[in-house]
mmCIF file of N, CA and C in Angstrom:
data_model
loop_
_atom_site.group_PDB
_atom_site.id
_atom_site.type_symbol
_atom_site.label_atom_id
_atom_site.label_comp_id
_atom_site.label_asym_id
_atom_site.label_seq_id
_atom_site.Cartn_x
_atom_site.Cartn_y
_atom_site.Cartn_z
ATOM 1 N N MET A 31 94.027 123.158 93.719
ATOM 2 C CA MET A 31 93.794 122.723 92.382
ATOM 3 C C MET A 31 92.753 123.601 91.756
ATOM 4 N N ALA A 32 93.134 124.292 90.708
ATOM 5 C CA ALA A 32 92.195 125.174 90.041
ATOM 6 C C ALA A 32 91.138 124.400 89.348
ATOM 7 N N GLY A 33 89.895 124.887 89.400
ATOM 8 C CA GLY A 33 88.810 124.264 88.692
ATOM 9 C C GLY A 33 88.091 123.179 89.487
ATOM 10 N N ILE A 34 88.776 122.482 90.368
ATOM 11 C CA ILE A 34 88.107 121.411 91.131
ATOM 12 C C ILE A 34 87.564 121.926 92.473
ATOM 13 N N PHE A 35 88.342 122.734 93.142
ATOM 14 C CA PHE A 35 87.957 123.214 94.471
ATOM 15 C C PHE A 35 87.828 124.724 94.489
ATOM 16 N N HIS A 36 86.930 125.173 95.348
ATOM 17 C CA HIS A 36 86.753 126.588 95.575
ATOM 18 C C HIS A 36 86.829 126.831 97.096
ATOM 19 N N GLY A 37 87.289 127.928 97.527
ATOM 20 C CA GLY A 37 87.298 128.191 98.979
ATOM 21 C C GLY A 37 88.732 128.198 99.496
ATOM 22 N N GLU A 38 88.901 127.791 100.752
ATOM 23 C CA GLU A 38 90.171 127.867 101.372
ATOM 24 C C GLU A 38 91.197 126.922 100.715
ATOM 25 N N GLU A 39 92.404 127.377 100.632
ATOM 26 C CA GLU A 39 93.486 126.542 100.123
ATOM 27 C C GLU A 39 94.405 126.162 101.290
ATOM 28 N N GLY A 40 94.749 124.917 101.413
ATOM 29 C CA GLY A 40 95.671 124.479 102.468
ATOM 30 C C GLY A 40 97.104 124.484 101.982
ATOM 31 N N ALA A 41 97.990 124.574 102.899
ATOM 32 C CA ALA A 41 99.415 124.455 102.604
ATOM 33 C C ALA A 41 99.762 123.042 102.182
ATOM 34 N N SER A 42 100.890 122.838 101.515
ATOM 35 C CA SER A 42 101.216 121.499 101.076
ATOM 36 C C SER A 42 101.548 120.591 102.272
ATOM 37 N N ARG A 43 102.029 121.174 103.337
ATOM 38 C CA ARG A 43 102.305 120.403 104.543
ATOM 39 C C ARG A 43 101.411 120.972 105.651
ATOM 40 N N ARG A 44 100.703 120.070 106.341
ATOM 41 C CA ARG A 44 99.743 120.524 107.336
ATOM 42 C C ARG A 44 100.015 119.848 108.687
ATOM 43 N N THR A 45 99.698 120.504 109.746
ATOM 44 C CA THR A 45 99.795 119.861 111.060
ATOM 45 C C THR A 45 98.520 119.114 111.298
ATOM 46 N N LEU A 46 98.403 118.499 112.441
ATOM 47 C CA LEU A 46 97.211 117.735 112.804
ATOM 48 C C LEU A 46 96.092 118.651 113.328
ATOM 49 N N ASN A 47 96.305 119.956 113.274
ATOM 50 C CA ASN A 47 95.275 120.893 113.787
ATOM 51 C C ASN A 47 94.675 121.694 112.631
ATOM 52 N N GLY A 48 93.450 122.137 112.825
ATOM 53 C CA GLY A 48 92.813 122.980 111.840
ATOM 54 C C GLY A 48 92.084 122.132 110.775
ATOM 55 N N THR A 49 90.994 122.689 110.280
ATOM 56 C CA THR A 49 90.196 122.023 109.236
ATOM 57 C C THR A 49 90.018 122.958 108.083
ATOM 58 N N VAL A 50 90.179 122.422 106.831
ATOM 59 C CA VAL A 50 89.999 123.223 105.641
ATOM 60 C C VAL A 50 88.689 122.850 105.011
ATOM 61 N N LEU A 51 87.902 123.829 104.575
ATOM 62 C CA LEU A 51 86.641 123.598 103.875
ATOM 63 C C LEU A 51 86.941 123.626 102.362
ATOM 64 N N LEU A 52 86.563 122.584 101.659
ATOM 65 C CA LEU A 52 86.786 122.484 100.201
ATOM 66 C C LEU A 52 85.460 122.232 99.522
ATOM 67 N N ALA A 53 85.094 123.053 98.531
ATOM 68 C CA ALA A 53 83.905 122.857 97.747
ATOM 69 C C ALA A 53 84.343 122.218 96.425
ATOM 70 N N ALA A 54 84.076 120.912 96.303
ATOM 71 C CA ALA A 54 84.440 120.188 95.102
ATOM 72 C C ALA A 54 83.503 120.475 93.947
ATOM 73 N N GLY A 55 84.038 120.493 92.738
ATOM 74 C CA GLY A 55 83.212 120.664 91.582
ATOM 75 C C GLY A 55 82.388 119.394 91.337
ATOM 76 N N ASP A 56 81.560 119.363 90.334
ATOM 77 C CA ASP A 56 80.690 118.218 90.013
ATOM 78 C C ASP A 56 81.418 117.299 89.068
ATOM 79 N N GLU A 57 82.463 116.648 89.551
ATOM 80 C CA GLU A 57 83.207 115.672 88.751
ATOM 81 C C GLU A 57 83.941 114.754 89.693
ATOM 82 N N ALA A 58 84.330 113.597 89.193
ATOM 83 C CA ALA A 58 85.221 112.717 89.997
ATOM 84 C C ALA A 58 86.426 113.530 90.391
ATOM 85 N N THR A 59 86.817 113.375 91.637
ATOM 86 C CA THR A 59 87.863 114.213 92.214
ATOM 87 C C THR A 59 88.935 113.411 92.901
ATOM 88 N N THR A 60 90.187 113.723 92.612
ATOM 89 C CA THR A 60 91.292 113.153 93.336
ATOM 90 C C THR A 60 91.830 114.219 94.281
ATOM 91 N N LEU A 61 91.872 113.916 95.564
ATOM 92 C CA LEU A 61 92.383 114.902 96.539
ATOM 93 C C LEU A 61 93.876 114.984 96.498
ATOM 94 N N THR A 62 94.420 116.127 96.898
ATOM 95 C CA THR A 62 95.863 116.219 97.111
ATOM 96 C C THR A 62 96.114 115.634 98.484
ATOM 97 N N ALA A 63 97.363 115.472 98.827
ATOM 98 C CA ALA A 63 97.700 114.927 100.128
ATOM 99 C C ALA A 63 97.204 115.857 101.244
ATOM 100 N N ALA A 64 97.403 117.168 101.067
ATOM 101 C CA ALA A 64 96.955 118.138 102.094
ATOM 102 C C ALA A 64 95.439 118.128 102.217
ATOM 103 N N GLN A 65 94.742 117.882 101.161
ATOM 104 C CA GLN A 65 93.271 117.884 101.187
ATOM 105 C C GLN A 65 92.741 116.591 101.863
ATOM 106 N N SER A 66 93.619 115.614 102.056
ATOM 107 C CA SER A 66 93.219 114.307 102.562
ATOM 108 C C SER A 66 93.302 114.264 104.083
ATOM 109 N N ILE A 67 93.679 115.371 104.728
ATOM 110 C CA ILE A 67 93.778 115.402 106.160
ATOM 111 C C ILE A 67 93.041 116.638 106.678
ATOM 112 N N HIS A 68 92.279 116.441 107.698
ATOM 113 C CA HIS A 68 91.535 117.540 108.356
ATOM 114 C C HIS A 68 90.815 118.448 107.378
ATOM 115 N N SER A 69 89.991 117.827 106.539
ATOM 116 C CA SER A 69 89.222 118.631 105.555
ATOM 117 C C SER A 69 87.716 118.272 105.616
ATOM 118 N N ILE A 70 86.919 119.256 105.240
ATOM 119 C CA ILE A 70 85.489 118.999 104.983
ATOM 120 C C ILE A 70 85.300 119.261 103.500
ATOM 121 N N ILE A 71 84.812 118.248 102.809
ATOM 122 C CA ILE A 71 84.667 118.347 101.340
ATOM 123 C C ILE A 71 83.162 118.361 101.055
ATOM 124 N N THR A 72 82.714 119.417 100.364
ATOM 125 C CA THR A 72 81.307 119.443 99.983
ATOM 126 C C THR A 72 81.191 119.265 98.484
ATOM 127 N N MET A 73 80.140 118.640 98.047
ATOM 128 C CA MET A 73 79.906 118.450 96.607
ATOM 129 C C MET A 73 78.416 118.342 96.377
ATOM 130 N N THR A 74 77.949 118.844 95.258
ATOM 131 C CA THR A 74 76.561 118.657 94.802
ATOM 132 C C THR A 74 76.627 117.873 93.494
ATOM 133 N N PRO A 75 76.692 116.530 93.584
ATOM 134 C CA PRO A 75 76.825 115.771 92.330
ATOM 135 C C PRO A 75 75.537 115.649 91.542
ATOM 136 N N THR A 76 75.690 115.643 90.210
ATOM 137 C CA THR A 76 74.521 115.428 89.312
ATOM 138 C C THR A 76 74.544 114.008 88.767
ATOM 139 N N ALA A 77 75.457 113.187 89.252
ATOM 140 C CA ALA A 77 75.595 111.780 88.941
ATOM 141 C C ALA A 77 76.406 111.164 90.053
ATOM 142 N N GLY A 78 76.517 109.861 90.075
ATOM 143 C CA GLY A 78 77.413 109.232 91.070
ATOM 144 C C GLY A 78 78.838 109.717 90.852
ATOM 145 N N ARG A 79 79.552 110.081 91.923
ATOM 146 C CA ARG A 79 80.877 110.610 91.836
ATOM 147 C C ARG A 79 81.817 109.896 92.816
ATOM 148 N N ALA A 80 83.102 109.908 92.538
ATOM 149 C CA ALA A 80 84.103 109.375 93.434
ATOM 150 C C ALA A 80 84.982 110.503 93.919
ATOM 151 N N VAL A 81 85.368 110.440 95.193
ATOM 152 C CA VAL A 81 86.400 111.295 95.763
ATOM 153 C C VAL A 81 87.502 110.369 96.184
ATOM 154 N N THR A 82 88.650 110.483 95.544
ATOM 155 C CA THR A 82 89.746 109.523 95.708
ATOM 156 C C THR A 82 90.915 110.137 96.436
ATOM 157 N N THR A 83 91.524 109.411 97.350
ATOM 158 C CA THR A 83 92.713 109.866 98.049
ATOM 159 C C THR A 83 93.948 109.654 97.198
ATOM 160 N N PRO A 84 95.065 110.357 97.509
ATOM 161 C CA PRO A 84 96.303 110.031 96.881
ATOM 162 C C PRO A 84 96.868 108.766 97.573
ATOM 163 N N ILE A 85 98.105 108.413 97.229
ATOM 164 C CA ILE A 85 98.733 107.212 97.846
ATOM 165 C C ILE A 85 99.069 107.499 99.310
ATOM 166 N N GLY A 86 99.256 106.447 100.077
ATOM 167 C CA GLY A 86 99.476 106.576 101.500
ATOM 168 C C GLY A 86 100.736 107.364 101.847
ATOM 169 N N THR A 87 101.838 107.154 101.174
ATOM 170 C CA THR A 87 103.075 107.878 101.501
ATOM 171 C C THR A 87 102.930 109.364 101.277
ATOM 172 N N ALA A 88 102.120 109.779 100.321
ATOM 173 C CA ALA A 88 101.877 111.237 100.073
ATOM 174 C C ALA A 88 101.090 111.845 101.208
ATOM 175 N N ILE A 89 100.066 111.104 101.699
ATOM 176 C CA ILE A 89 99.253 111.623 102.822
ATOM 177 C C ILE A 89 100.170 111.771 104.052
ATOM 178 N N ILE A 90 100.959 110.746 104.351
ATOM 179 C CA ILE A 90 101.867 110.811 105.487
ATOM 180 C C ILE A 90 102.848 111.959 105.394
ATOM 181 N N ALA A 91 103.380 112.176 104.196
ATOM 182 C CA ALA A 91 104.318 113.279 103.958
ATOM 183 C C ALA A 91 103.691 114.642 104.244
ATOM 184 N N ALA A 92 102.345 114.713 104.042
ATOM 185 C CA ALA A 92 101.682 116.012 104.230
ATOM 186 C C ALA A 92 101.531 116.359 105.715
ATOM 187 N N LEU A 93 101.714 115.391 106.574
ATOM 188 C CA LEU A 93 101.627 115.620 108.014
ATOM 189 C C LEU A 93 102.987 116.121 108.494
ATOM 190 N N GLU A 94 103.017 117.285 109.122
ATOM 191 C CA GLU A 94 104.289 117.785 109.672
ATOM 192 C C GLU A 94 104.855 116.848 110.715
ATOM 193 N N GLU A 95 103.976 116.350 111.541
ATOM 194 C CA GLU A 95 104.375 115.444 112.616
ATOM 195 C C GLU A 95 103.422 114.249 112.557
ATOM 196 N N TYR A 96 104.021 113.075 112.596
ATOM 197 C CA TYR A 96 103.186 111.869 112.667
ATOM 198 C C TYR A 96 103.968 110.748 113.317
ATOM 199 N N ARG A 97 103.286 109.806 113.763
ATOM 200 C CA ARG A 97 103.834 108.528 114.221
ATOM 201 C C ARG A 97 102.729 107.482 113.949
ATOM 202 N N VAL A 98 103.112 106.269 113.893
ATOM 203 C CA VAL A 98 102.108 105.225 113.733
ATOM 204 C C VAL A 98 101.080 105.384 114.812
ATOM 205 N N GLY A 99 99.839 105.407 114.417
ATOM 206 C CA GLY A 99 98.754 105.645 115.361
ATOM 207 C C GLY A 99 98.178 107.059 115.307
ATOM 208 N N SER A 100 98.878 108.022 114.684
ATOM 209 C CA SER A 100 98.362 109.344 114.564
ATOM 210 C C SER A 100 97.037 109.325 113.772
ATOM 211 N N THR A 101 96.116 110.211 114.144
ATOM 212 C CA THR A 101 94.792 110.222 113.489
ATOM 213 C C THR A 101 94.415 111.593 112.981
ATOM 214 N N PHE A 102 93.505 111.653 112.091
ATOM 215 C CA PHE A 102 92.984 112.900 111.487
ATOM 216 C C PHE A 102 91.661 112.535 110.886
ATOM 217 N N GLU A 103 90.878 113.583 110.454
ATOM 218 C CA GLU A 103 89.546 113.274 109.911
ATOM 219 C C GLU A 103 89.337 113.952 108.570
ATOM 220 N N VAL A 104 88.512 113.361 107.764
ATOM 221 C CA VAL A 104 87.959 113.919 106.522
ATOM 222 C C VAL A 104 86.484 113.727 106.544
ATOM 223 N N THR A 105 85.707 114.801 106.281
ATOM 224 C CA THR A 105 84.263 114.700 106.244
ATOM 225 C C THR A 105 83.839 114.975 104.824
ATOM 226 N N ILE A 106 82.941 114.211 104.300
ATOM 227 C CA ILE A 106 82.395 114.379 102.953
ATOM 228 C C ILE A 106 80.914 114.719 103.124
ATOM 229 N N VAL A 107 80.503 115.861 102.589
ATOM 230 C CA VAL A 107 79.118 116.307 102.672
ATOM 231 C C VAL A 107 78.512 116.245 101.268
ATOM 232 N N ASN A 108 77.468 115.443 101.094
ATOM 233 C CA ASN A 108 76.799 115.273 99.839
ATOM 234 C C ASN A 108 75.570 116.198 99.833
ATOM 235 N N LEU A 109 75.609 117.276 99.053
ATOM 236 C CA LEU A 109 74.559 118.258 98.998
ATOM 237 C C LEU A 109 73.491 117.972 97.944
ATOM 238 N N ALA A 110 73.577 116.815 97.268
ATOM 239 C CA ALA A 110 72.556 116.476 96.277
ATOM 240 C C ALA A 110 71.215 116.259 97.015
ATOM 241 N N GLY A 111 70.139 116.706 96.399
ATOM 242 C CA GLY A 111 68.840 116.685 97.044
ATOM 243 C C GLY A 111 68.289 115.300 97.262
ATOM 244 N N ALA A 112 68.305 114.404 96.285
ATOM 245 C CA ALA A 112 67.624 113.157 96.462
ATOM 246 C C ALA A 112 68.378 111.952 95.916
ATOM 247 N N THR A 113 69.254 112.136 94.990
ATOM 248 C CA THR A 113 69.949 110.991 94.392
ATOM 249 C C THR A 113 71.437 111.336 94.259
ATOM 250 N N HIS A 114 72.184 110.418 93.685
ATOM 251 C CA HIS A 114 73.592 110.637 93.306
ATOM 252 C C HIS A 114 74.536 110.590 94.528
ATOM 253 N N ALA A 115 75.033 109.409 94.804
ATOM 254 C CA ALA A 115 75.918 109.148 95.914
ATOM 255 C C ALA A 115 77.355 109.608 95.540
ATOM 256 N N ILE A 116 78.129 109.852 96.586
ATOM 257 C CA ILE A 116 79.575 110.065 96.482
ATOM 258 C C ILE A 116 80.271 108.894 97.124
ATOM 259 N N THR A 117 81.276 108.320 96.484
ATOM 260 C CA THR A 117 82.021 107.216 97.046
ATOM 261 C C THR A 117 83.431 107.667 97.399
ATOM 262 N N PHE A 118 83.853 107.475 98.635
ATOM 263 C CA PHE A 118 85.201 107.811 99.099
ATOM 264 C C PHE A 118 86.050 106.571 98.757
ATOM 265 N N THR A 119 87.064 106.811 97.882
ATOM 266 C CA THR A 119 87.816 105.745 97.281
ATOM 267 C C THR A 119 89.278 105.848 97.657
ATOM 268 N N ALA A 120 89.910 104.710 97.976
ATOM 269 C CA ALA A 120 91.290 104.649 98.347
ATOM 270 C C ALA A 120 92.186 104.871 97.137
ATOM 271 N N GLY A 121 93.305 105.582 97.372
ATOM 272 C CA GLY A 121 94.306 105.829 96.308
ATOM 273 C C GLY A 121 94.940 104.504 95.855
ATOM 274 N N ALA A 122 95.816 104.591 94.863
ATOM 275 C CA ALA A 122 96.384 103.457 94.208
ATOM 276 C C ALA A 122 97.143 102.477 95.132
ATOM 277 N N SER A 123 97.822 103.008 96.171
ATOM 278 C CA SER A 123 98.550 102.103 97.070
ATOM 279 C C SER A 123 98.692 102.734 98.439
ATOM 280 N N GLY A 124 98.732 101.931 99.477
ATOM 281 C CA GLY A 124 98.956 102.369 100.807
ATOM 282 C C GLY A 124 97.785 103.048 101.500
ATOM 283 N N VAL A 125 96.587 102.901 100.923
ATOM 284 C CA VAL A 125 95.409 103.496 101.558
ATOM 285 C C VAL A 125 94.301 102.437 101.544
ATOM 286 N N THR A 126 93.620 102.308 102.674
ATOM 287 C CA THR A 126 92.445 101.403 102.801
ATOM 288 C C THR A 126 91.275 102.221 103.358
ATOM 289 N N VAL A 127 90.094 101.981 102.841
ATOM 290 C CA VAL A 127 88.892 102.569 103.420
ATOM 291 C C VAL A 127 88.094 101.442 104.006
ATOM 292 N N VAL A 128 87.791 101.522 105.301
ATOM 293 C CA VAL A 128 87.042 100.518 106.035
ATOM 294 C C VAL A 128 85.622 101.029 106.378
ATOM 295 N N GLY A 129 84.612 100.223 106.137
ATOM 296 C CA GLY A 129 83.296 100.634 106.388
ATOM 297 C C GLY A 129 82.597 101.106 105.123
ATOM 298 N N LEU A 130 81.366 101.543 105.226
ATOM 299 C CA LEU A 130 80.606 101.973 104.082
ATOM 300 C C LEU A 130 81.260 103.218 103.468
ATOM 301 N N ALA A 131 81.740 103.141 102.266
ATOM 302 C CA ALA A 131 82.433 104.223 101.649
ATOM 303 C C ALA A 131 81.495 105.138 100.845
ATOM 304 N N THR A 132 80.271 104.764 100.701
ATOM 305 C CA THR A 132 79.272 105.505 99.951
ATOM 306 C C THR A 132 78.576 106.573 100.831
ATOM 307 N N VAL A 133 78.521 107.829 100.359
ATOM 308 C CA VAL A 133 77.845 108.882 101.063
ATOM 309 C C VAL A 133 76.595 109.203 100.297
ATOM 310 N N ALA A 134 75.449 108.826 100.831
ATOM 311 C CA ALA A 134 74.174 109.030 100.145
ATOM 312 C C ALA A 134 73.843 110.518 99.980
ATOM 313 N N ALA A 135 72.960 110.824 99.057
ATOM 314 C CA ALA A 135 72.492 112.223 98.873
ATOM 315 C C ALA A 135 71.939 112.772 100.167
ATOM 316 N N ASN A 136 72.180 114.058 100.352
ATOM 317 C CA ASN A 136 71.674 114.805 101.498
ATOM 318 C C ASN A 136 72.119 114.237 102.827
ATOM 319 N N THR A 137 73.330 113.680 102.854
ATOM 320 C CA THR A 137 73.934 113.172 104.087
ATOM 321 C C THR A 137 75.440 113.540 104.122
ATOM 322 N N SER A 138 76.065 113.188 105.203
ATOM 323 C CA SER A 138 77.477 113.357 105.327
ATOM 324 C C SER A 138 78.133 112.138 105.967
ATOM 325 N N ALA A 139 79.409 111.989 105.799
ATOM 326 C CA ALA A 139 80.124 110.919 106.475
ATOM 327 C C ALA A 139 81.498 111.423 106.884
ATOM 328 N N THR A 140 81.942 111.036 108.081
ATOM 329 C CA THR A 140 83.249 111.380 108.521
ATOM 330 C C THR A 140 84.101 110.098 108.533
ATOM 331 N N PHE A 141 85.296 110.236 107.985
ATOM 332 C CA PHE A 141 86.238 109.157 107.942
ATOM 333 C C PHE A 141 87.438 109.508 108.800
ATOM 334 N N LYS A 142 87.749 108.708 109.776
ATOM 335 C CA LYS A 142 88.953 108.953 110.628
ATOM 336 C C LYS A 142 90.131 108.223 109.964
ATOM 337 N N GLY A 143 91.146 109.021 109.572
ATOM 338 C CA GLY A 143 92.357 108.424 109.043
ATOM 339 C C GLY A 143 93.333 108.112 110.162
ATOM 340 N N ARG A 144 94.018 106.984 110.011
ATOM 341 C CA ARG A 144 95.009 106.541 110.990
ATOM 342 C C ARG A 144 96.231 106.110 110.251
ATOM 343 N N VAL A 145 97.421 106.649 110.697
ATOM 344 C CA VAL A 145 98.669 106.199 110.132
ATOM 345 C C VAL A 145 98.948 104.775 110.612
ATOM 346 N N ALA A 146 98.891 103.818 109.723
ATOM 347 C CA ALA A 146 99.067 102.437 110.088
ATOM 348 C C ALA A 146 100.520 101.955 110.075
ATOM 349 N N SER A 147 101.323 102.602 109.222
ATOM 350 C CA SER A 147 102.765 102.296 109.126
ATOM 351 C C SER A 147 103.436 103.510 108.435
ATOM 352 N N ALA A 148 104.681 103.419 108.210
ATOM 353 C CA ALA A 148 105.402 104.508 107.554
ATOM 354 C C ALA A 148 104.941 104.732 106.134
ATOM 355 N N THR A 149 104.179 103.799 105.556
ATOM 356 C CA THR A 149 103.757 103.906 104.144
ATOM 357 C C THR A 149 102.254 103.724 103.963
ATOM 358 N N SER A 150 101.521 103.539 105.028
ATOM 359 C CA SER A 150 100.081 103.277 104.838
ATOM 360 C C SER A 150 99.160 103.993 105.800
ATOM 361 N N VAL A 151 97.974 104.276 105.280
ATOM 362 C CA VAL A 151 96.925 105.013 106.003
ATOM 363 C C VAL A 151 95.634 104.166 105.857
ATOM 364 N N ILE A 152 94.903 104.092 106.978
ATOM 365 C CA ILE A 152 93.584 103.434 106.938
ATOM 366 C C ILE A 152 92.570 104.488 107.334
ATOM 367 N N TYR A 153 91.492 104.635 106.516
ATOM 368 C CA TYR A 153 90.390 105.524 106.838
ATOM 369 C C TYR A 153 89.240 104.638 107.360
ATOM 370 N N TYR A 154 88.733 104.946 108.527
ATOM 371 C CA TYR A 154 87.574 104.235 109.084
ATOM 372 C C TYR A 154 86.376 105.185 109.089
ATOM 373 N N ARG A 155 85.293 104.675 108.559
ATOM 374 C CA ARG A 155 84.058 105.489 108.621
ATOM 375 C C ARG A 155 83.552 105.488 110.061
ATOM 376 N N SER A 156 83.268 106.727 110.582
ATOM 377 C CA SER A 156 82.799 106.809 111.967
ATOM 378 C C SER A 156 81.288 106.859 111.999
#
């Protein structure tokens, strides 16, 4: 996505191996399906920001191979010095975020995604 991310670009379909580093711009961001699996997302927000997943079926379609129970990770790194949290937000349908979804300034959080069904993904904060 031009303008939102800088750095490595992932293919539209990804396997469960490999991690892509994405530097998000300073705005609310909606990830692509490929960016929602095995990615490290960095951001230096100047206000509270949201990083939102796409819908569950899109995330599942981005996996070359999957079955119910397959897992992958997304890490969000908040580079803000002292304030401005990033919130990891579920897409419109088929995605659930379990656990504290807010990533405080100067911290990071890893979310383990799990294919829960043919149409849904659950991200658990580790």
